[in-house]
Short mmCIF file of C-alpha atoms and ligand atoms in Angstrom, two decimals:
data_model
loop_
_atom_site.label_atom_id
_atom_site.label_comp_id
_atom_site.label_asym_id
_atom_site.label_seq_id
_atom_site.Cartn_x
_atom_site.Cartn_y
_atom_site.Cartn_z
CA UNK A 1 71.25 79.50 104.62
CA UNK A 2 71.58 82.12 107.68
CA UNK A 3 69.68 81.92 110.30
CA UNK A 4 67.73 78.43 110.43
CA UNK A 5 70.36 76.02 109.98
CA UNK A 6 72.54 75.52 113.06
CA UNK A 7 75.99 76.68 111.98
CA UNK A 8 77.47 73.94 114.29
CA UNK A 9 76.22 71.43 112.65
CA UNK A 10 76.98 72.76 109.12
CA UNK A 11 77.65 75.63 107.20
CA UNK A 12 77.70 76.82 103.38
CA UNK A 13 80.02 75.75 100.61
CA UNK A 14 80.97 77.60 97.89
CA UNK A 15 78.62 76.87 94.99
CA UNK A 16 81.40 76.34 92.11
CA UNK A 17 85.11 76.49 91.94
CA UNK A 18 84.69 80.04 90.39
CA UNK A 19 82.59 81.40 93.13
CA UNK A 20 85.49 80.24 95.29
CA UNK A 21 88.20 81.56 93.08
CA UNK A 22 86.31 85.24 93.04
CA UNK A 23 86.13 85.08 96.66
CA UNK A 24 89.64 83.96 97.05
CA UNK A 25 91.27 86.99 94.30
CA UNK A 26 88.89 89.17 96.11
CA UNK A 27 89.86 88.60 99.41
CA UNK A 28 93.57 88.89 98.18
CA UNK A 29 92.75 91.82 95.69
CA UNK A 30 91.92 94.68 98.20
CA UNK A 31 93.77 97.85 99.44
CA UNK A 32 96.90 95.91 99.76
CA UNK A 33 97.69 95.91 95.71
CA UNK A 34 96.34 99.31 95.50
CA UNK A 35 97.29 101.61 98.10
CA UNK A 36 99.97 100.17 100.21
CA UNK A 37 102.02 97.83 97.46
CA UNK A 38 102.43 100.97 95.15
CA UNK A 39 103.48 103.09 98.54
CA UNK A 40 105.96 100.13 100.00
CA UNK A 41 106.81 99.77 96.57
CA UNK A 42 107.82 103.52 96.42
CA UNK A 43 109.23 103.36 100.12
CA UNK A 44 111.67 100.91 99.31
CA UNK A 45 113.27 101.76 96.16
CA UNK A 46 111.02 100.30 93.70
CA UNK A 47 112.81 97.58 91.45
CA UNK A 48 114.58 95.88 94.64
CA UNK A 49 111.26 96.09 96.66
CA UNK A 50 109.31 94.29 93.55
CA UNK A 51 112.11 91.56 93.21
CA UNK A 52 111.76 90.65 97.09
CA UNK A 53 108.09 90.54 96.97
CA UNK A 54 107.72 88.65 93.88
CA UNK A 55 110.01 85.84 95.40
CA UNK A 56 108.35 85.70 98.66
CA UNK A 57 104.72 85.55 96.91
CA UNK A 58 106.37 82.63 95.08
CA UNK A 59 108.71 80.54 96.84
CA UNK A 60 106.98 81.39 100.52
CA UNK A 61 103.53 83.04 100.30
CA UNK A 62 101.93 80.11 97.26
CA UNK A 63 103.05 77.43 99.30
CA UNK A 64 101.66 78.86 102.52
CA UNK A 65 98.79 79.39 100.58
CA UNK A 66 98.43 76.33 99.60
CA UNK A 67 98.53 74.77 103.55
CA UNK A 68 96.02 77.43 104.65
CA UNK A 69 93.31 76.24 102.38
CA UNK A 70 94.42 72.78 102.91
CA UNK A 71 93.24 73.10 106.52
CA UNK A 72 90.78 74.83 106.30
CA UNK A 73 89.08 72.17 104.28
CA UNK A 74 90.67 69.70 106.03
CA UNK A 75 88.82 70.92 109.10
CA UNK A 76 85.77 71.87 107.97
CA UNK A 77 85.67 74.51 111.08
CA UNK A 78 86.18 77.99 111.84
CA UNK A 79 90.13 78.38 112.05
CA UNK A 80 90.57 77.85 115.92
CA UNK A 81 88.07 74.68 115.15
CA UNK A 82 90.00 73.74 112.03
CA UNK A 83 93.10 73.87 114.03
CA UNK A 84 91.83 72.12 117.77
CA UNK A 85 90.59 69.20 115.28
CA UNK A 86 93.65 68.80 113.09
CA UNK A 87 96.09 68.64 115.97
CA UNK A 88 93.78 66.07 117.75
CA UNK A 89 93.62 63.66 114.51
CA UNK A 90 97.13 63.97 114.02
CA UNK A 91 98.25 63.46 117.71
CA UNK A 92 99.35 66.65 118.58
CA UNK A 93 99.36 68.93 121.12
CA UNK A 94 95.85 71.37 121.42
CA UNK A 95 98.40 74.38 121.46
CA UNK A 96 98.43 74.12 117.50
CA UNK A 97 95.10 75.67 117.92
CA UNK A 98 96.91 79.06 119.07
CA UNK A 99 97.72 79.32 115.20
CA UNK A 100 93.68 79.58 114.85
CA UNK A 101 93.54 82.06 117.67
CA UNK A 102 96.44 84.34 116.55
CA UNK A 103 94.41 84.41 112.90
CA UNK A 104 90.76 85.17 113.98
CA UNK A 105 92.38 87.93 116.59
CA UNK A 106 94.31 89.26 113.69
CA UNK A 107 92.00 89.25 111.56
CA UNK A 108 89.51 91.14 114.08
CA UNK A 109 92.32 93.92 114.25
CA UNK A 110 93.47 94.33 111.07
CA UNK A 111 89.80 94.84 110.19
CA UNK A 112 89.87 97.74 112.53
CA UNK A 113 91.69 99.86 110.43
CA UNK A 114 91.25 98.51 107.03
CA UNK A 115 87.91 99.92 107.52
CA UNK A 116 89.39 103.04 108.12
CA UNK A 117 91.09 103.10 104.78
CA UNK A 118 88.02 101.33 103.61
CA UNK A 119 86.16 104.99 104.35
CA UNK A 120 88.84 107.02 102.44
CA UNK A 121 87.88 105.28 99.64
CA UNK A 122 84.39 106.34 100.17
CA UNK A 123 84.75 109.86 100.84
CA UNK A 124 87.12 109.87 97.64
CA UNK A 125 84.15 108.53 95.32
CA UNK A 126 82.26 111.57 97.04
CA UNK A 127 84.74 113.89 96.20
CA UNK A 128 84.96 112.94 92.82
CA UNK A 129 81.47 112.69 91.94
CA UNK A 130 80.71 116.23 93.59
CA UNK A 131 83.56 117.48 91.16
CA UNK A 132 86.25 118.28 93.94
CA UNK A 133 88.66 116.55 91.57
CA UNK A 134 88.34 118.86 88.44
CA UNK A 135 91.49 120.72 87.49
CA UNK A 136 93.05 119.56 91.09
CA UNK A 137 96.80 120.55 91.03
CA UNK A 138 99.85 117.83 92.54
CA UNK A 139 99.49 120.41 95.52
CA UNK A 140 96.02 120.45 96.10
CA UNK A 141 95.33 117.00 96.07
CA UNK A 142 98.16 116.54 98.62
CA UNK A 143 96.03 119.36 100.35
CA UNK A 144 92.74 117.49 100.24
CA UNK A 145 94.10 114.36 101.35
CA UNK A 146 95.37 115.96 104.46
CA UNK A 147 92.26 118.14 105.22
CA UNK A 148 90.33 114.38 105.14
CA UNK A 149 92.89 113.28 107.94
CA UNK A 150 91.76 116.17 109.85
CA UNK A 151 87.77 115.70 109.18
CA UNK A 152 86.80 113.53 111.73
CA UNK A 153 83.10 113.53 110.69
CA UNK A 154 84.15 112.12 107.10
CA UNK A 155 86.64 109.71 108.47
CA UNK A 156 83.55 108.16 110.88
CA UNK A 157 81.32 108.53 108.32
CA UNK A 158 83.64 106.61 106.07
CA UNK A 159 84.38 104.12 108.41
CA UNK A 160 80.91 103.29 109.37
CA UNK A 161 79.53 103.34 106.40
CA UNK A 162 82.26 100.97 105.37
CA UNK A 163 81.68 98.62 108.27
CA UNK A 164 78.24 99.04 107.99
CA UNK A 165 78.30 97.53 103.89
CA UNK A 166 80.94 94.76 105.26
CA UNK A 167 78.21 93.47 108.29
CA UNK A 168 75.71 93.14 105.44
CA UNK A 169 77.11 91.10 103.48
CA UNK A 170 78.59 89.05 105.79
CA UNK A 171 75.56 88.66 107.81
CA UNK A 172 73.88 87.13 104.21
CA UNK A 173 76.18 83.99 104.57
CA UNK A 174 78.60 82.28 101.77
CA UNK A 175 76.00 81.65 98.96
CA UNK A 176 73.73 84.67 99.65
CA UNK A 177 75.55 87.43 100.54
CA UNK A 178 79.12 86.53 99.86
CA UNK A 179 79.36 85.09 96.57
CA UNK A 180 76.97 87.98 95.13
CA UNK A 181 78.80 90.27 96.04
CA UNK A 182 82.02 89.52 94.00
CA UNK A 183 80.51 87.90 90.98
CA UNK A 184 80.56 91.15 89.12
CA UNK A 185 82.26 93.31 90.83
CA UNK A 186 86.34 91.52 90.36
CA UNK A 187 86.18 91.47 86.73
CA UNK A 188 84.80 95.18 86.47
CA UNK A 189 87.87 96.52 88.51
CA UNK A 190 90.14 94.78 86.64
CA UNK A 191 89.30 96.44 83.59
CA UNK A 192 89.42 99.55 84.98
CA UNK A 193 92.90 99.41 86.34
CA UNK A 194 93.98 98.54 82.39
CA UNK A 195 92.41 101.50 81.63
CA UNK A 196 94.20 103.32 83.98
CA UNK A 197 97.38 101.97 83.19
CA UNK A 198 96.79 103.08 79.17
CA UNK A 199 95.84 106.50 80.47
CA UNK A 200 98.80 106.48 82.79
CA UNK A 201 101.09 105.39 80.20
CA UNK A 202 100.15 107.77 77.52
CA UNK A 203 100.41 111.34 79.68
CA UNK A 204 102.32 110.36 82.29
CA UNK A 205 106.38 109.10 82.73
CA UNK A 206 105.83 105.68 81.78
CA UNK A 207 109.72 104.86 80.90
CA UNK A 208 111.05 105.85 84.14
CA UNK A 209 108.08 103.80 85.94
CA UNK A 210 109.56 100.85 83.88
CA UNK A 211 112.99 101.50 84.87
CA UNK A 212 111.58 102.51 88.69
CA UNK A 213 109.94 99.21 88.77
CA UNK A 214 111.82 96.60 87.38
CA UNK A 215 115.17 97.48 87.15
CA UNK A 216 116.16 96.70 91.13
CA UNK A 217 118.82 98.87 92.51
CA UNK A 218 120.51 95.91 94.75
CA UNK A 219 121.92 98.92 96.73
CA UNK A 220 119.20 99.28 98.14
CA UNK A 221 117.83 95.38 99.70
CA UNK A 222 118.21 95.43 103.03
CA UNK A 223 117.13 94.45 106.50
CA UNK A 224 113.84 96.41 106.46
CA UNK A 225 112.72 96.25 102.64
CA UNK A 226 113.35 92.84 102.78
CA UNK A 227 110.74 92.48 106.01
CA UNK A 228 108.65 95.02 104.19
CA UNK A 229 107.90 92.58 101.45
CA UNK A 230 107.51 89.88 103.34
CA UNK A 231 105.08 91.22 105.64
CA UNK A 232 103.59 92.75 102.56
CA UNK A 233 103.26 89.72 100.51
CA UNK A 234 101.70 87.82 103.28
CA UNK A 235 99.22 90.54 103.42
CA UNK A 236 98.43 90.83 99.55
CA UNK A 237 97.95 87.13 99.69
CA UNK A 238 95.57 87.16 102.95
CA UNK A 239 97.67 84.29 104.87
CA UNK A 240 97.44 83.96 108.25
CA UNK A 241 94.49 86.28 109.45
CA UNK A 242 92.15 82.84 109.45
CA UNK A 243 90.43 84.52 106.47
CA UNK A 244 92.07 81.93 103.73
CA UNK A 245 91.56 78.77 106.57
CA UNK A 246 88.09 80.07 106.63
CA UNK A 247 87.67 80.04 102.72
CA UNK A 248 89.09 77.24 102.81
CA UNK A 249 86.53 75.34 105.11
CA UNK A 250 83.60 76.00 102.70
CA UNK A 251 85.92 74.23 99.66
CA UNK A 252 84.24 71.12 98.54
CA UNK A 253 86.18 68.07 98.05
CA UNK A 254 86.72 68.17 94.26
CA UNK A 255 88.34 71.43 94.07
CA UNK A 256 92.11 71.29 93.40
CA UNK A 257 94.07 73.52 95.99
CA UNK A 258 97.27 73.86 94.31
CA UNK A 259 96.54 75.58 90.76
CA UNK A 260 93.78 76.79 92.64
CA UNK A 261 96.99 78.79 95.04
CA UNK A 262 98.84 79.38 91.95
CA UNK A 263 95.84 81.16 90.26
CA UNK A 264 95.17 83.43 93.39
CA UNK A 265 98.88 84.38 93.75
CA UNK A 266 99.39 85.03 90.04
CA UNK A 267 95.95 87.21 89.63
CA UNK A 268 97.08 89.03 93.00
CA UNK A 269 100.37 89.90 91.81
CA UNK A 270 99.09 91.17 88.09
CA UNK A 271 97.16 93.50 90.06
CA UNK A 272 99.59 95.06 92.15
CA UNK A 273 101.75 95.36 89.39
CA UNK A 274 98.57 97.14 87.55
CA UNK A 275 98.48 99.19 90.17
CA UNK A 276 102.41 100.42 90.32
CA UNK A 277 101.87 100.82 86.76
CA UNK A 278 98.50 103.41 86.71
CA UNK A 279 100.04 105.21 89.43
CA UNK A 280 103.92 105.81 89.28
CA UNK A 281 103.60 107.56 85.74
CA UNK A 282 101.61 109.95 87.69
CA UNK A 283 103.85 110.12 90.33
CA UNK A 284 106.79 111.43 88.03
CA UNK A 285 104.73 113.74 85.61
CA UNK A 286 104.05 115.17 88.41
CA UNK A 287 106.97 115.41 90.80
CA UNK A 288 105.46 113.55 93.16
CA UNK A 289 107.72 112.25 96.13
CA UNK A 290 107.62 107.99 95.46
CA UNK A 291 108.42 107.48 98.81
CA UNK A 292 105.62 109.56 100.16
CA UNK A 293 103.98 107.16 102.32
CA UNK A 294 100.44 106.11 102.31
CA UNK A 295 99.13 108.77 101.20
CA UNK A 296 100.51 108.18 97.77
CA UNK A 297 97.41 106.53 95.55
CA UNK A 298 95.22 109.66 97.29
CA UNK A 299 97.69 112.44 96.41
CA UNK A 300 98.73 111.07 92.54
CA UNK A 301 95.54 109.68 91.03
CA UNK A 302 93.39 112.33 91.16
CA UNK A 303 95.55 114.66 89.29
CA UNK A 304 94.93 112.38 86.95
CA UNK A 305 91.25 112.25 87.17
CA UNK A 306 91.44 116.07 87.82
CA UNK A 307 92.36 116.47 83.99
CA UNK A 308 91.42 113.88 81.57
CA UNK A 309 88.11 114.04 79.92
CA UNK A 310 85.29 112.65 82.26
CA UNK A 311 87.53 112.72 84.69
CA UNK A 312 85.16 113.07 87.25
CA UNK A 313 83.20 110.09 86.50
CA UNK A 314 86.16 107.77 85.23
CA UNK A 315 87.39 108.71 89.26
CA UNK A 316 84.22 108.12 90.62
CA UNK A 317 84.07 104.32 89.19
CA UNK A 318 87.37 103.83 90.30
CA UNK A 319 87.10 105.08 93.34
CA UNK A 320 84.39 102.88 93.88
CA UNK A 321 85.51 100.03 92.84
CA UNK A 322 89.09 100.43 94.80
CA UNK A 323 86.12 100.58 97.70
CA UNK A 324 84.57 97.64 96.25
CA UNK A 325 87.82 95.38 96.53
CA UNK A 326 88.38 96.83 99.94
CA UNK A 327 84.95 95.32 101.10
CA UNK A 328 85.29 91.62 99.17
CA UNK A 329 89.16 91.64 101.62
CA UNK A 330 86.87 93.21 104.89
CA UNK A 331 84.51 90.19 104.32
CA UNK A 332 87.03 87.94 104.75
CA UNK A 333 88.80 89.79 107.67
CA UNK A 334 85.46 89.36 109.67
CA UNK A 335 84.47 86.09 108.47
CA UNK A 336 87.02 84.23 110.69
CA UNK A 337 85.59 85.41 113.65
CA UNK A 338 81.91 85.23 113.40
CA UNK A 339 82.05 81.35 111.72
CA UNK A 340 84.22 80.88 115.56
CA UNK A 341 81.32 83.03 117.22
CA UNK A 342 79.19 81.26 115.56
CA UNK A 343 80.58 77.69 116.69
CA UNK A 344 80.40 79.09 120.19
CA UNK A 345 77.03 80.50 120.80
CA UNK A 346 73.24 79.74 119.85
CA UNK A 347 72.73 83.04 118.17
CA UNK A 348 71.70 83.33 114.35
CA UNK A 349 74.47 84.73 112.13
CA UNK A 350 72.80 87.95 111.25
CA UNK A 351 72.82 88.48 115.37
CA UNK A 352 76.73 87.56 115.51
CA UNK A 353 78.06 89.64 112.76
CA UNK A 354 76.22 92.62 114.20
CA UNK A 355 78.00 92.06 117.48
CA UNK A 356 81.60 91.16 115.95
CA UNK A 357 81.48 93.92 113.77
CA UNK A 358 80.39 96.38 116.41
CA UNK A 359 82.97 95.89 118.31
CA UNK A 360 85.67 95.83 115.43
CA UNK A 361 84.41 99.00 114.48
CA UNK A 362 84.38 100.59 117.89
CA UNK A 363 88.20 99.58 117.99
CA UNK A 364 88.46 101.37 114.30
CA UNK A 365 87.41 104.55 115.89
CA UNK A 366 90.42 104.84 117.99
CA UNK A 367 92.72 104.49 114.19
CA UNK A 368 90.44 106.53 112.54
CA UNK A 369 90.98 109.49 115.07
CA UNK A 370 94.26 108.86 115.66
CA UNK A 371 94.91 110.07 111.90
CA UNK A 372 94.36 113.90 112.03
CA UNK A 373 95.38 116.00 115.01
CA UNK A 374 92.83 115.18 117.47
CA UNK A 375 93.70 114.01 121.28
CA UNK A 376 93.73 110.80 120.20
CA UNK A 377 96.79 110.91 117.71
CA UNK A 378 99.49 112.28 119.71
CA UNK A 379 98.98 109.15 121.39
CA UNK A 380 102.10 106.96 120.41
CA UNK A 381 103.37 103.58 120.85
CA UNK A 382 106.77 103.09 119.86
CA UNK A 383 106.66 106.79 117.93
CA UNK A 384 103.54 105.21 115.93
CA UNK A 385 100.18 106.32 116.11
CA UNK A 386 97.27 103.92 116.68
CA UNK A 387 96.50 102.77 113.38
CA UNK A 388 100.05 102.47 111.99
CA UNK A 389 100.85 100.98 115.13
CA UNK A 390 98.23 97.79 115.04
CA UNK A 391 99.63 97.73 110.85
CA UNK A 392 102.97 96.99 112.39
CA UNK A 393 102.16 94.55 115.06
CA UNK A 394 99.65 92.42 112.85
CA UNK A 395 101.45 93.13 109.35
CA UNK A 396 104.92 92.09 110.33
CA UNK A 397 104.98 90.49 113.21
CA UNK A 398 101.65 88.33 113.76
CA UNK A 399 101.22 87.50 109.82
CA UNK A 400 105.07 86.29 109.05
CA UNK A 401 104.94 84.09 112.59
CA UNK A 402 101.58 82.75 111.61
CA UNK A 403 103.01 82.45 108.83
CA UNK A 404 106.11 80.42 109.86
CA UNK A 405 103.80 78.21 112.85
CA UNK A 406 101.34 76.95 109.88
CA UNK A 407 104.33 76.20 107.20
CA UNK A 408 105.99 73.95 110.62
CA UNK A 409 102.53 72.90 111.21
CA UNK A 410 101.68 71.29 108.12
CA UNK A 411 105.09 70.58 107.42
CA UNK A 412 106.40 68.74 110.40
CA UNK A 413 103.48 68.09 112.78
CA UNK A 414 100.38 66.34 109.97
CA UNK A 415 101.55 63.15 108.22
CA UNK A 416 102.79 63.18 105.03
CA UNK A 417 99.68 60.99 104.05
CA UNK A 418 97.29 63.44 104.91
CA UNK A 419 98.65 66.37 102.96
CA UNK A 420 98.73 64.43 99.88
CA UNK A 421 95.21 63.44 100.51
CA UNK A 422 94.02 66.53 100.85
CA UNK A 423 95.66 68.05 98.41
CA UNK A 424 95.98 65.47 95.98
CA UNK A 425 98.45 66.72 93.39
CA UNK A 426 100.68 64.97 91.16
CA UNK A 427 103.57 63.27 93.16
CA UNK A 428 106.19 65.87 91.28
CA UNK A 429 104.16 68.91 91.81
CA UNK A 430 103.64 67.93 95.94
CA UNK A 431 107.52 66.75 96.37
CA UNK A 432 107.87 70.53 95.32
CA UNK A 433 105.45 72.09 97.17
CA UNK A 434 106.38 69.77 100.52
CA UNK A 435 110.27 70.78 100.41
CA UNK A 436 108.97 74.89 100.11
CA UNK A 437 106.51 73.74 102.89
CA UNK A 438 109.19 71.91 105.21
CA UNK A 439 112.43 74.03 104.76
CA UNK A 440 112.38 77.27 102.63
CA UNK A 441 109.30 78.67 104.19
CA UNK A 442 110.22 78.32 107.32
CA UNK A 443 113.88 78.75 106.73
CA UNK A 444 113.51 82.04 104.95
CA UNK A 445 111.03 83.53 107.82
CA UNK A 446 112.99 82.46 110.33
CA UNK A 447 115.62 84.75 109.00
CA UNK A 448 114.60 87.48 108.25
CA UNK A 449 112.42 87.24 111.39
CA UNK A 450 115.57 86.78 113.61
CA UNK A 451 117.22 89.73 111.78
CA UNK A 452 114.51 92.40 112.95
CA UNK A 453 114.62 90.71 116.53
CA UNK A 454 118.49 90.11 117.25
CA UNK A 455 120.08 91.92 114.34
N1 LIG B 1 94.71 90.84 101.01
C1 LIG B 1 93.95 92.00 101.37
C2 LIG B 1 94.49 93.18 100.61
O1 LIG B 1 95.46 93.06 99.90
C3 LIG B 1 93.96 92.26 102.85
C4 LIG B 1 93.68 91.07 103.68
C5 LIG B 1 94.64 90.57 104.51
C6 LIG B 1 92.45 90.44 103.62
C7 LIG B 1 94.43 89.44 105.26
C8 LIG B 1 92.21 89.31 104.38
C9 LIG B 1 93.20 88.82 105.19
O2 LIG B 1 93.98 94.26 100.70
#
């Protein structure tokens, strides 16, 4: 489909609803479930953190969900052509549009460093297959994580090679390169993080994960876990980088949005909560700090892998596939952009990805060095270095107002008529979904948004 047929004029659809779905749970399912939830998770206090983010997934993220894919489909366009086209058909004013823009820029950024991570993941599958995980102690895997900060030839190796995979695919278009890729590739992770969690469960502390994870500590909710887990749950669930609009826009008519939402969230969720689950038992066999920081999945799983039997190659597969889920979220982080290139320019797609994703990983190399001790990271911005820096700006402040403009959008700005066209949902179901749309959405980010600014 790349290539020949003007992408103006048209562009792929998804073949079935379950090629969707897959490329929907694996945009959601990525690095966010399985190396920062667990760490946030950890960060802020573990039962109270959970409790936040599973009612923001529900009551805020589903429905948000829900509008994203509704425009997209609605618009049939890349986000900031979903958005121009909506606001003109309803009567409103072209700045809606800036909701499009602020997506496909996110999305360009966040890519930046998720690629970074992306290459950990790749230089861990190395590590284990070589055998660099055998008989690793709680120390030296805290060692080796640090000593692949410091590498800077791994970390660009990592990161290109990343990119590199990402541009491929991408460049193959929905049908061809997209759906392919994720076909196989969801299910087998998902059976590898149960297996992880028995293995977890049997050697490591599983009762005091339980009692870490679920039983919240309300001592300890406040101001910043509770914008932690917002931001967080808006990035588990993709919303407002343009990559869900995007999806979205190759949905055919027949496919119903909300179980379709409701499915995505739920499948999301079970794996972050997989993920807390393989890893915290670790984390307390093993004395582990659980508030360690992002370095957490790197410095407790392979202790694990380090001493079960076949460890190495049980760490190499899930290594991989934590790299695999990366790259099915990094397709949809680039995605935005080049379908908007691609409405702009008379270039082929292949041509279009290559330049978009040069250039997002040209920014990368600026997070990627800013990691170790180079020049680079004792540049700060606001006491941050580069990479956590751009996870700040785009993970909680451009993703929850995004997130607030689209639920005030769809909300308060399209007619009521439209929505339930498009979405087409049982009048009970859509009187729910349209008072989370219209008032707690917006209601609850606007709070806790106003907190972090005024409070
Ligand atoms: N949801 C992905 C993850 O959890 C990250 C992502 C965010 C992907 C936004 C696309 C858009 O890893």
């Amino acid at each position: 489909m790349a290539g020949a047929v003007p992408e103006k004029a048209s562009h792929g659809h998804w073949s079935s609803r379950y090629a969707f779905m897959l490329a929907a749970v694996g945009s959601a399912v990525g690095l966010g479930n399985i190396w920062k939830f667990p760490y946030e998770a950890g960060q802020g206090g573990g039962g109270a953190f959970v409790l936040i983010y599973l009612a923001f997934v529900f009551l805020i993220g589903t429905p948000v969900l829900v509008a994203e894919l509704s425009l997209g489909r609605r618009g049939q366009l890349s986000p900031i052509g979903s958005m121009t086209k909506i606001a003109e058909a309803e009567g409103r004013s072209r700045l809606w549009s800036l909701i499009g823009w602020s997506g496909v820029v996110g999305g360009f950024l966040v890519l930046s460093f998720y690629s970074v991570i992306g290459g950990w993941t790749f230089a861990y599958v190395i590590e284990a297959a070589t055998g660099n995980l055998h008989g690793i102690t709680a120390d030296g895997a805290g060692a080796l994580f640090t000593s692949l900060l410091n590498d800077e030839t791994k970390m660009l190796f990592g990161h290109a090679l990343f990119m590199g995979v990402t541009i491929f695919i991408v460049a193959g278009g929905v049908e061809g390169g997209l759906e392919k890729a994720v076909v196989y590739l969801m299910p087998a992770l998902f059976l590898l993080l149960i297996f992880m969690v028995i293995y977890s469960a049997l050697t490591g502390d599983f009762g005091r994960t339980l009692s870490f994870l679920f039983a919240p500590d309300f001592t300890k909710i406040n101001r910043d876990v509770a914008l932690q887990a917002m931001g967080q749950s808006f990035f588990s669930l993709s919303l407002a980088l343009g990559s869900i609009m995007t999806y979205g826009s190759y949905l055919t008519k027949d496919v119903k949005i909300g179980p379709s939402a409701v499915t995505i969230a739920s499948a999301d969720t079970g794996v972050a909560i997989l993920a807390g689950l393989a890893i915290f038992p670790i984390v307390f066999a093993y004395g582990i700090e659980p508030g360690s920081g992002p370095g957490l999945i790197f410095a407790s799983l392979p202790i694990a892998f380090g001493q079960m039997p076949f460890g190495d190659f049980v760490g190499t597969i899930f290594f991989a596939l934590l790299a695999v889920a990366a790259i099915t979220s990094a397709i949809s982080l680039l995605e935005p952009t080049v379908s908007y290139v691609c409405e702009q320019v008379n270039h082929s797609r292949e041509v279009v990805t290559v330049y978009v994703g040069g250039a997002i990983f040209a920014l990368g190399l600026v997070s990627a060095l800013s990691q170790g001790d180079s020049g680079i990271a004792s540049f700060k911005i606001g006491g941050l270095d580069f990479l956590s820096a751009l996870d700040f700006l785009t993970n909680n402040i451009m993703m929850p107002l995004g997130g607030l403009f689209i639920a005030l959008f769809v909300g308060w700005f399209v007619s009521r008529k439209s929505m339930l066209d498009e979405l087409a949902m049982e009048e009970k179901w859509f009187r729910v979904w349209y008072f989370l749309i219209r008032f707690v959405s917006p209601v609850a980010i606007g709070f806790v948004f106003y907190d972090i600014l005024f409070g």
